[in-house]
Amino acid sequence: VTNTFTTMRSDLHSQKKRTIAHVYLKSYLHSSEQLKCNSTYLLTQRILSLLQSCSDSGKAVNVFDMNKAFTMDFSSAYLFGLSRSTNIIQDDEMRKELMHNYHLRHDGAWHKTEIPPWMHRWMRTLHIPLIPHHIATAHIWLEKWATKMCESTEEYLNRSSNQQADDPSNDPIVYRHFRKGIAELRLKDPEADREILHNILDSDFFLKGRNGLELMSKYELHSELFDHLEAGHATSITSLTYIFWELSRNALIQDQVRAELLQLTPQVIWPLPPNKSPQDFELPDAKGIDSLPYLDAVVMETLRLHAPIPGHEPRVSPYIKGGSVLGQFSGIPGGVIVSAMAHALHRNEDVFPESEVFNPDRWLTSDKEHLKEMKRWFWAFGSGGRMCIGSHFAVQEIKLFTAAIYSSWRTEMVDDEGIEKVNGHATKPRGNKLILRFVHR
């Protein structure tokens, strides 16, 4: 079952994307009561106290694992609501099992992305599986795990449809809006995005409209939410890890980040004073965190130098009279796969001098034309109609967690062996670790 990301036709992709894009707008995220409540809860009730304990004891932390946990809990809470989201920050066993299967799937992702579906089907008829058994097993485990959250959310919405909304933290923002958006789209146009429905059994349809019109399959809904869940945490893990790595080996840059964070009102300081409880904790305005220029420069430079998706981003040329034009090439026939790579674009020396050097100051230039050119070549989230729908969500998540940590702690390098990135469409540290010590300011 295809989802928005895997829909090939641009018109159908655009149709589906419009049903959900508004909940990922920067203005929506900045004003979201659900996101504010869940950000506060995840920081105060889960992650900051854990870091404080490690800081007090001098215990070093694998921040790659820590980032996995925070970003998964943060993303799943926005998708499904807090009460139905993950809690792998605190559940060690679940985190280990989840990440074991996730890494197997990640390392074998090319089997799904590079081998066409017809070849998988054909080879299965010959009893020759193209996907190794351990990777296929990981796929199945992850799909079942994500399905449980989807089914739990569906039950919640069915129970609460005629009731007043409860705690805003429990609102399944993405699930609810996508479910509603697709249903409304197909009520207006029964054939909207029907390419995904040709091989789904009637019994799999659980949302119906007038005259029994089939509106949506549970598989379509689950596929969409699983894609958002994976995209919402996987790339942020890598970005946060390399931000912490760069700050931990650049004390001056780390100090500049902290000095700017202390200008926030209120400050994100932990632990709280003895006369305060977690309920008294107040986050600064999301817009305020987002507007910090030096923090923004650090995030942009990390995404440039350590793009979490550095590999090729394929596009298919349209079928138009005379063919397409791409740069110096013309007459490109329809159906041709063309690609660009963030890794290569971000190392254009004419645009990014000394491109292999981590230099946040390049984003603070007073040369507006050069800044405009850098942003034009910046491709961490792609561009155009296929640009990452969750780019603003990812940046807000990254800035929030970075602000929460460096307002209260200094990080020191303990072990960065294996920090070099793996080759592939998506990347991560080869060693799956970055060990830091948190020293309270």
CSV table of C-alpha atoms in Angstrom, one decimal:
chain,number,residue,atom,x,y,z
A,1,VAL,CA,0.0,0.0,0.0
A,2,THR,CA,1.5,3.3,-1.0
A,3,ASN,CA,1.6,6.3,1.2
A,4,THR,CA,2.2,10.0,0.5
A,5,PHE,CA,6.0,9.5,0.3
A,6,THR,CA,5.8,6.6,-2.1
A,7,THR,CA,3.1,7.9,-4.4
A,8,MET,CA,4.7,8.3,-7.8
A,9,ARG,CA,2.2,10.5,-9.7
A,10,SER,CA,2.8,14.1,-8.7
A,11,ASP,CA,-0.9,15.1,-8.9
A,12,LEU,CA,-1.9,12.3,-6.5
A,13,HIS,CA,1.0,13.0,-4.3
A,14,SER,CA,-0.1,16.6,-4.0
A,15,GLN,CA,-3.7,15.6,-3.3
A,16,LYS,CA,-2.7,13.5,-0.3
A,17,LYS,CA,0.0,15.9,1.0
A,18,ARG,CA,-2.6,18.7,1.2
A,19,THR,CA,-4.7,16.7,3.6
A,20,ILE,CA,-2.0,16.8,6.3
A,21,ALA,CA,0.5,19.5,5.4
A,22,HIS,CA,-1.1,22.1,7.6
A,23,VAL,CA,-0.3,20.3,10.9
A,24,TYR,CA,3.4,20.5,10.0
A,25,LEU,CA,3.4,24.3,9.2
A,26,LYS,CA,5.7,26.3,11.4
A,27,SER,CA,2.9,28.5,12.6
A,28,TYR,CA,0.7,25.5,13.5
A,29,LEU,CA,3.6,23.9,15.5
A,30,HIS,CA,4.5,27.0,17.3
A,31,SER,CA,1.0,27.5,18.5
A,32,SER,CA,0.1,23.8,19.2
A,33,GLU,CA,-1.1,23.3,22.7
A,34,GLN,CA,-0.6,19.6,22.3
A,35,LEU,CA,3.0,19.9,21.3
A,36,LYS,CA,3.7,22.4,24.1
A,37,CYS,CA,2.1,20.1,26.7
A,38,ASN,CA,4.0,17.0,25.5
A,39,SER,CA,7.3,18.8,25.2
A,40,THR,CA,7.0,19.9,28.8
A,41,TYR,CA,6.0,16.5,30.0
A,42,LEU,CA,8.7,14.6,28.1
A,43,LEU,CA,11.4,16.9,29.4
A,44,THR,CA,10.3,17.2,33.0
A,45,GLN,CA,8.9,13.7,33.6
A,46,ARG,CA,11.4,11.6,31.6
A,47,ILE,CA,14.6,12.9,30.1
A,48,LEU,CA,15.9,15.8,32.2
A,49,SER,CA,15.8,13.9,35.5
A,50,LEU,CA,17.6,11.0,33.8
A,51,LEU,CA,20.4,13.3,32.6
A,52,GLN,CA,20.6,14.9,36.1
A,53,SER,CA,21.2,11.5,37.6
A,54,CYS,CA,23.9,10.7,35.2
A,55,SER,CA,25.5,14.1,35.7
A,56,ASP,CA,25.4,13.8,39.5
A,57,SER,CA,27.0,10.3,39.4
A,58,GLY,CA,29.5,11.2,36.6
A,59,LYS,CA,28.1,8.4,34.5
A,60,ALA,CA,28.8,8.8,30.8
A,61,VAL,CA,25.9,8.7,28.4
A,62,ASN,CA,25.5,7.2,24.9
A,63,VAL,CA,23.7,10.1,23.4
A,64,PHE,CA,23.0,8.3,20.2
A,65,ASP,CA,20.8,5.9,22.2
A,66,MET,CA,19.4,8.8,24.2
A,67,ASN,CA,18.4,10.7,21.0
A,68,LYS,CA,16.7,7.6,19.7
A,69,ALA,CA,14.5,7.4,22.8
A,70,PHE,CA,13.7,11.1,22.9
A,71,THR,CA,12.9,11.6,19.2
A,72,MET,CA,10.7,8.4,19.1
A,73,ASP,CA,8.7,9.4,22.2
A,74,PHE,CA,8.4,13.0,20.9
A,75,SER,CA,7.3,12.0,17.4
A,76,SER,CA,4.9,9.3,18.4
A,77,ALA,CA,3.2,11.6,21.0
A,78,TYR,CA,2.5,14.1,18.2
A,79,LEU,CA,1.2,11.4,15.9
A,80,PHE,CA,-0.9,9.4,18.3
A,81,GLY,CA,-1.3,11.4,21.5
A,82,LEU,CA,0.8,11.0,24.6
A,83,SER,CA,-1.2,8.2,26.3
A,84,ARG,CA,-0.8,6.0,23.2
A,85,SER,CA,2.8,6.9,22.3
A,86,THR,CA,6.0,5.1,23.1
A,87,ASN,CA,8.0,5.5,26.4
A,88,ILE,CA,11.3,4.1,25.4
A,89,ILE,CA,13.2,6.7,27.4
A,90,GLN,CA,12.3,4.8,30.5
A,91,ASP,CA,11.6,1.3,29.1
A,92,ASP,CA,15.0,-0.1,28.5
A,93,GLU,CA,13.9,-3.5,27.3
A,94,MET,CA,11.5,-2.1,24.7
A,95,ARG,CA,14.1,0.4,23.5
A,96,LYS,CA,16.6,-2.4,22.9
A,97,GLU,CA,14.1,-4.6,21.0
A,98,LEU,CA,12.8,-1.7,19.0
A,99,MET,CA,16.2,-0.4,18.0
A,100,HIS,CA,17.5,-3.9,17.2
A,101,ASN,CA,14.7,-4.3,14.7
A,102,TYR,CA,15.0,-0.7,13.5
A,103,HIS,CA,18.7,-1.1,12.7
A,104,LEU,CA,18.1,-4.3,10.9
A,105,ARG,CA,15.4,-2.6,8.8
A,106,HIS,CA,17.6,0.5,8.3
A,107,ASP,CA,20.6,-1.5,7.2
A,108,GLY,CA,18.5,-3.5,4.7
A,109,ALA,CA,16.4,-0.6,3.4
A,110,TRP,CA,17.7,-0.8,-0.1
A,111,HIS,CA,15.9,-4.1,-0.6
A,112,LYS,CA,12.6,-2.2,-0.4
A,113,THR,CA,13.7,1.0,-2.1
A,114,GLU,CA,15.8,-0.2,-5.0
A,115,ILE,CA,14.2,-3.5,-6.1
A,116,PRO,CA,10.8,-2.9,-7.9
A,117,PRO,CA,7.7,-4.6,-6.3
A,118,TRP,CA,7.1,-6.7,-9.5
A,119,MET,CA,10.5,-8.4,-9.0
A,120,HIS,CA,9.7,-9.2,-5.4
A,121,ARG,CA,6.4,-10.8,-6.5
A,122,TRP,CA,8.1,-12.7,-9.4
A,123,MET,CA,10.9,-14.1,-7.3
A,124,ARG,CA,8.5,-15.2,-4.6
A,125,THR,CA,6.7,-17.4,-7.2
A,126,LEU,CA,10.1,-19.1,-7.7
A,127,HIS,CA,10.5,-19.4,-3.9
A,128,ILE,CA,13.6,-17.2,-4.0
A,129,PRO,CA,13.1,-14.3,-1.4
A,130,LEU,CA,15.1,-11.2,-2.2
A,131,ILE,CA,14.9,-9.9,1.3
A,132,PRO,CA,17.0,-11.8,3.8
A,133,HIS,CA,14.9,-13.6,6.5
A,134,HIS,CA,16.3,-11.5,9.4
A,135,ILE,CA,15.4,-8.2,7.6
A,136,ALA,CA,12.0,-9.5,6.6
A,137,THR,CA,11.4,-10.5,10.3
A,138,ALA,CA,12.3,-7.0,11.4
A,139,HIS,CA,9.9,-5.5,8.9
A,140,ILE,CA,7.1,-7.6,10.3
A,141,TRP,CA,7.9,-6.8,13.9
A,142,LEU,CA,8.0,-3.1,13.3
A,143,GLU,CA,4.7,-3.2,11.3
A,144,LYS,CA,2.9,-5.0,14.0
A,145,TRP,CA,4.3,-2.7,16.7
A,146,ALA,CA,3.2,0.4,14.7
A,147,THR,CA,-0.2,-1.2,14.0
A,148,LYS,CA,-0.9,-1.5,17.7
A,149,MET,CA,-0.5,2.2,18.2
A,150,CYS,CA,-2.8,2.9,15.2
A,151,GLU,CA,-5.5,0.5,16.4
A,152,SER,CA,-5.3,2.0,19.9
A,153,THR,CA,-5.7,5.5,18.4
A,154,GLU,CA,-8.6,4.4,16.3
A,155,GLU,CA,-10.4,3.0,19.4
A,156,TYR,CA,-9.7,6.3,21.2
A,157,LEU,CA,-11.2,8.4,18.5
A,158,ASN,CA,-14.3,6.2,18.2
A,159,ARG,CA,-14.8,6.4,22.0
A,160,SER,CA,-14.3,10.2,22.2
A,161,SER,CA,-16.1,11.2,18.9
A,162,ASN,CA,-19.2,12.3,20.8
A,163,GLN,CA,-17.4,13.4,24.0
A,164,GLN,CA,-15.6,16.6,25.0
A,165,ALA,CA,-11.9,16.5,24.3
A,166,ASP,CA,-9.8,15.5,27.4
A,167,ASP,CA,-6.2,16.5,28.1
A,168,PRO,CA,-4.8,18.2,24.9
A,169,SER,CA,-1.7,16.1,25.2
A,170,ASN,CA,-3.8,13.0,24.2
A,171,ASP,CA,-5.0,14.5,21.0
A,172,PRO,CA,-3.6,12.3,18.1
A,173,ILE,CA,-2.9,15.3,15.9
A,174,VAL,CA,-1.5,13.7,12.8
A,175,TYR,CA,-3.6,10.5,12.9
A,176,ARG,CA,-6.8,12.5,13.4
A,177,HIS,CA,-6.2,15.1,10.7
A,178,PHE,CA,-5.0,12.6,8.1
A,179,ARG,CA,-8.0,10.3,8.7
A,180,LYS,CA,-10.4,13.2,8.4
A,181,GLY,CA,-8.6,14.8,5.4
A,182,ILE,CA,-8.6,11.6,3.3
A,183,ALA,CA,-12.2,10.9,4.1
A,184,GLU,CA,-13.2,14.5,3.1
A,185,LEU,CA,-11.1,14.3,-0.1
A,186,ARG,CA,-12.8,11.1,-1.3
A,187,LEU,CA,-16.3,12.4,-0.4
A,188,LYS,CA,-15.7,15.2,-2.9
A,189,ASP,CA,-14.0,12.9,-5.4
A,190,PRO,CA,-14.5,9.1,-5.0
A,191,GLU,CA,-11.6,8.4,-7.4
A,192,ALA,CA,-9.0,10.6,-5.5
A,193,ASP,CA,-5.7,8.8,-5.2
A,194,ARG,CA,-7.3,5.5,-6.1
A,195,GLU,CA,-4.0,4.0,-7.4
A,196,ILE,CA,-3.4,2.6,-3.9
A,197,LEU,CA,-6.7,0.8,-3.7
A,198,HIS,CA,-6.8,-1.7,-6.5
A,199,ASN,CA,-5.6,-4.7,-4.6
A,200,ILE,CA,-7.2,-4.1,-1.2
A,201,LEU,CA,-10.0,-6.4,-0.1
A,202,ASP,CA,-13.4,-4.9,0.6
A,203,SER,CA,-13.2,-6.2,4.2
A,204,ASP,CA,-10.2,-4.0,4.8
A,205,PHE,CA,-12.2,-0.8,4.4
A,206,PHE,CA,-13.2,0.6,7.7
A,207,LEU,CA,-14.3,4.2,6.8
A,208,LYS,CA,-17.3,4.4,4.5
A,209,GLY,CA,-19.3,7.4,3.2
A,210,ARG,CA,-22.6,7.8,1.5
A,211,ASN,CA,-24.1,4.7,-0.1
A,212,GLY,CA,-21.4,2.6,1.4
A,213,LEU,CA,-18.6,4.4,-0.5
A,214,GLU,CA,-15.3,3.0,0.5
A,215,LEU,CA,-13.2,5.9,1.8
A,216,MET,CA,-10.1,4.5,3.4
A,217,SER,CA,-8.3,1.3,4.2
A,218,LYS,CA,-6.7,0.6,7.5
A,219,TYR,CA,-3.6,-0.4,5.6
A,220,GLU,CA,-3.5,3.0,3.9
A,221,LEU,CA,-3.8,4.8,7.2
A,222,HIS,CA,-1.3,2.6,9.0
A,223,SER,CA,1.2,2.9,6.1
A,224,GLU,CA,1.0,6.7,6.3
A,225,LEU,CA,1.4,6.9,10.0
A,226,PHE,CA,4.3,4.4,10.1
A,227,ASP,CA,6.1,6.5,7.5
A,228,HIS,CA,5.6,9.7,9.5
A,229,LEU,CA,6.8,7.9,12.6
A,230,GLU,CA,10.0,6.6,11.0
A,231,ALA,CA,10.8,9.9,9.2
A,232,GLY,CA,9.9,11.9,12.3
A,233,HIS,CA,12.6,10.3,14.5
A,234,ALA,CA,15.2,8.6,12.3
A,235,THR,CA,16.7,11.7,10.8
A,236,SER,CA,16.5,13.8,14.0
A,237,ILE,CA,18.6,11.1,15.8
A,238,THR,CA,21.4,11.7,13.4
A,239,SER,CA,21.1,15.4,13.5
A,240,LEU,CA,21.1,15.7,17.3
A,241,THR,CA,24.0,13.3,17.6
A,242,TYR,CA,26.2,15.3,15.3
A,243,ILE,CA,25.2,18.6,16.9
A,244,PHE,CA,26.3,17.2,20.3
A,245,TRP,CA,29.5,15.9,18.7
A,246,GLU,CA,30.4,19.2,17.2
A,247,LEU,CA,29.6,21.2,20.3
A,248,SER,CA,31.5,18.7,22.5
A,249,ARG,CA,34.7,19.2,20.5
A,250,ASN,CA,34.3,22.9,20.0
A,251,ALA,CA,34.1,24.5,23.5
A,252,LEU,CA,33.9,28.1,22.2
A,253,ILE,CA,30.9,27.3,20.0
A,254,GLN,CA,29.3,25.4,22.9
A,255,ASP,CA,29.8,28.5,25.1
A,256,GLN,CA,28.3,30.8,22.5
A,257,VAL,CA,25.2,28.5,22.3
A,258,ARG,CA,24.7,28.6,26.0
A,259,ALA,CA,25.2,32.3,26.3
A,260,GLU,CA,22.4,32.8,23.7
A,261,LEU,CA,20.1,30.3,25.5
A,262,LEU,CA,20.4,32.2,28.7
A,263,GLN,CA,18.7,35.1,27.0
A,264,LEU,CA,15.5,33.0,26.8
A,265,THR,CA,12.5,33.9,29.0
A,266,PRO,CA,11.9,31.7,30.9
A,267,GLN,CA,15.2,29.9,30.9
A,268,VAL,CA,15.2,26.1,30.5
A,269,ILE,CA,17.1,25.4,33.7
A,270,TRP,CA,17.2,22.0,35.4
A,271,PRO,CA,17.0,20.9,38.2
A,272,LEU,CA,14.3,23.2,39.4
A,273,PRO,CA,14.8,25.1,42.7
A,274,PRO,CA,13.8,23.1,45.8
A,275,ASN,CA,10.6,25.1,46.2
A,276,LYS,CA,9.5,24.3,42.7
A,277,SER,CA,7.8,21.1,41.3
A,278,PRO,CA,7.8,19.8,37.7
A,279,GLN,CA,4.3,21.3,37.4
A,280,ASP,CA,5.9,24.7,37.8
A,281,PHE,CA,8.2,24.2,34.9
A,282,GLU,CA,7.5,26.5,32.0
A,283,LEU,CA,9.0,26.3,28.6
A,284,PRO,CA,10.0,29.4,26.7
A,285,ASP,CA,7.8,30.1,23.6
A,286,ALA,CA,8.6,27.8,20.7
A,287,LYS,CA,8.9,30.8,18.5
A,288,GLY,CA,11.4,32.3,20.8
A,289,ILE,CA,13.7,29.3,20.7
A,290,ASP,CA,13.3,29.1,16.9
A,291,SER,CA,14.4,32.8,16.5
A,292,LEU,CA,17.8,32.4,18.3
A,293,PRO,CA,20.2,33.2,15.5
A,294,TYR,CA,23.3,31.3,16.7
A,295,LEU,CA,21.4,28.2,17.6
A,296,ASP,CA,19.8,28.3,14.2
A,297,ALA,CA,23.2,28.7,12.6
A,298,VAL,CA,24.5,25.6,14.5
A,299,VAL,CA,21.5,23.6,13.4
A,300,MET,CA,21.8,24.7,9.8
A,301,GLU,CA,25.6,24.0,9.7
A,302,THR,CA,25.1,20.5,11.2
A,303,LEU,CA,22.4,19.7,8.7
A,304,ARG,CA,24.7,20.9,5.9
A,305,LEU,CA,27.8,19.1,6.9
A,306,HIS,CA,26.1,16.0,8.4
A,307,ALA,CA,22.9,15.8,6.3
A,308,PRO,CA,20.9,12.8,7.7
A,309,ILE,CA,19.8,11.9,4.2
A,310,PRO,CA,23.0,12.6,2.1
A,311,GLY,CA,22.2,10.1,-0.6
A,312,HIS,CA,20.4,10.4,-3.9
A,313,GLU,CA,16.9,11.8,-4.0
A,314,PRO,CA,15.3,10.3,-7.1
A,315,ARG,CA,12.7,12.1,-9.2
A,316,VAL,CA,11.0,10.8,-12.4
A,317,SER,CA,10.9,13.2,-15.4
A,318,PRO,CA,7.3,14.0,-16.6
A,319,TYR,CA,5.9,13.0,-20.0
A,320,ILE,CA,5.8,16.4,-21.8
A,321,LYS,CA,6.1,17.4,-25.4
A,322,GLY,CA,9.7,18.0,-26.4
A,323,GLY,CA,11.0,16.5,-23.1
A,324,SER,CA,12.2,18.1,-19.9
A,325,VAL,CA,15.0,20.6,-19.3
A,326,LEU,CA,17.4,20.1,-16.4
A,327,GLY,CA,20.3,22.5,-16.2
A,328,GLN,CA,22.4,22.1,-19.3
A,329,PHE,CA,20.4,19.0,-20.4
A,330,SER,CA,17.3,19.2,-22.6
A,331,GLY,CA,15.0,16.9,-24.3
A,332,ILE,CA,14.9,14.5,-21.4
A,333,PRO,CA,12.1,11.9,-22.2
A,334,GLY,CA,9.4,11.0,-19.7
A,335,GLY,CA,10.0,8.3,-17.1
A,336,VAL,CA,13.7,8.9,-16.7
A,337,ILE,CA,15.0,8.8,-13.1
A,338,VAL,CA,17.2,11.8,-12.2
A,339,SER,CA,18.7,12.5,-8.8
A,340,ALA,CA,20.5,15.0,-6.7
A,341,MET,CA,22.4,14.4,-3.5
A,342,ALA,CA,22.5,16.7,-0.4
A,343,HIS,CA,26.1,15.5,0.3
A,344,ALA,CA,27.3,16.9,-3.1
A,345,LEU,CA,25.2,20.1,-3.1
A,346,HIS,CA,26.4,21.0,0.4
A,347,ARG,CA,30.0,20.7,-0.6
A,348,ASN,CA,30.0,23.2,-3.5
A,349,GLU,CA,33.1,25.2,-2.6
A,350,ASP,CA,31.8,28.2,-4.6
A,351,VAL,CA,28.9,28.5,-2.2
A,352,PHE,CA,30.3,26.9,0.9
A,353,PRO,CA,34.0,27.8,1.1
A,354,GLU,CA,36.0,25.3,3.2
A,355,SER,CA,33.0,23.1,3.0
A,356,GLU,CA,34.4,20.3,5.2
A,357,VAL,CA,34.8,22.7,8.1
A,358,PHE,CA,32.1,23.1,10.7
A,359,ASN,CA,31.5,26.8,10.7
A,360,PRO,CA,28.2,28.1,12.0
A,361,ASP,CA,29.3,31.7,11.4
A,362,ARG,CA,28.9,31.2,7.7
A,363,TRP,CA,25.1,31.4,8.3
A,364,LEU,CA,25.4,34.7,10.1
A,365,THR,CA,26.9,36.6,7.1
A,366,SER,CA,25.7,40.1,6.4
A,367,ASP,CA,25.9,39.4,2.7
A,368,LYS,CA,22.2,38.8,2.0
A,369,GLU,CA,22.8,37.6,-1.6
A,370,HIS,CA,25.3,35.0,-0.5
A,371,LEU,CA,23.0,33.9,2.3
A,372,LYS,CA,20.2,33.5,-0.2
A,373,GLU,CA,22.5,31.4,-2.4
A,374,MET,CA,23.5,29.2,0.5
A,375,LYS,CA,19.8,28.6,1.3
A,376,ARG,CA,19.2,27.8,-2.4
A,377,TRP,CA,21.8,25.1,-2.3
A,378,PHE,CA,20.8,23.8,1.1
A,379,TRP,CA,19.0,20.5,0.6
A,380,ALA,CA,18.8,18.7,3.9
A,381,PHE,CA,15.0,18.5,3.5
A,382,GLY,CA,14.8,18.5,-0.3
A,383,SER,CA,12.8,21.2,-2.1
A,384,GLY,CA,9.7,21.7,-4.1
A,385,GLY,CA,6.5,19.6,-4.0
A,386,ARG,CA,8.5,16.6,-2.7
A,387,MET,CA,10.2,18.5,0.1
A,388,CYS,CA,10.1,16.8,3.5
A,389,ILE,CA,6.6,17.6,4.9
A,390,GLY,CA,8.0,17.4,8.5
A,391,SER,CA,11.0,19.7,8.1
A,392,HIS,CA,9.6,22.4,10.6
A,393,PHE,CA,8.7,19.6,13.1
A,394,ALA,CA,12.2,18.2,12.9
A,395,VAL,CA,13.9,21.6,13.4
A,396,GLN,CA,11.6,22.4,16.4
A,397,GLU,CA,12.3,19.1,18.0
A,398,ILE,CA,16.1,19.5,17.4
A,399,LYS,CA,16.2,23.0,18.8
A,400,LEU,CA,14.1,22.2,21.8
A,401,PHE,CA,16.2,19.3,22.9
A,402,THR,CA,19.5,21.1,22.2
A,403,ALA,CA,18.2,24.1,24.2
A,404,ALA,CA,17.1,22.0,27.1
A,405,ILE,CA,20.5,20.3,27.4
A,406,TYR,CA,22.9,23.2,26.9
A,407,SER,CA,21.0,25.6,29.1
A,408,SER,CA,21.9,23.4,32.1
A,409,TRP,CA,24.9,21.2,31.1
A,410,ARG,CA,28.2,21.3,29.4
A,411,THR,CA,29.0,18.1,27.4
A,412,GLU,CA,32.5,16.6,27.3
A,413,MET,CA,33.8,14.0,24.9
A,414,VAL,CA,34.4,10.5,26.3
A,415,ASP,CA,34.4,8.3,23.3
A,416,ASP,CA,33.6,9.2,19.7
A,417,GLU,CA,35.1,6.1,18.1
A,418,GLY,CA,32.9,5.1,15.2
A,419,ILE,CA,31.5,8.6,14.7
A,420,GLU,CA,32.2,8.5,11.0
A,421,LYS,CA,29.0,8.1,8.9
A,422,VAL,CA,27.9,5.0,7.1
A,423,ASN,CA,27.5,5.3,3.4
A,424,GLY,CA,23.9,5.1,2.1
A,425,HIS,CA,20.8,7.0,1.3
A,426,ALA,CA,20.3,7.7,5.0
A,427,THR,CA,23.2,7.8,7.4
A,428,LYS,CA,24.1,7.4,11.0
A,429,PRO,CA,27.3,6.9,13.1
A,430,ARG,CA,29.0,3.7,12.0
A,431,GLY,CA,29.5,2.7,15.7
A,432,ASN,CA,25.9,3.5,16.7
A,433,LYS,CA,27.3,5.5,19.6
A,434,LEU,CA,28.6,8.7,20.9
A,435,ILE,CA,29.7,8.7,24.6
A,436,LEU,CA,29.5,12.1,26.4
A,437,ARG,CA,29.7,13.3,30.0
A,438,PHE,CA,27.2,15.8,31.2
A,439,VAL,CA,28.7,18.4,33.6
A,440,HIS,CA,26.3,20.7,35.4
A,441,ARG,CA,26.9,24.4,34.8
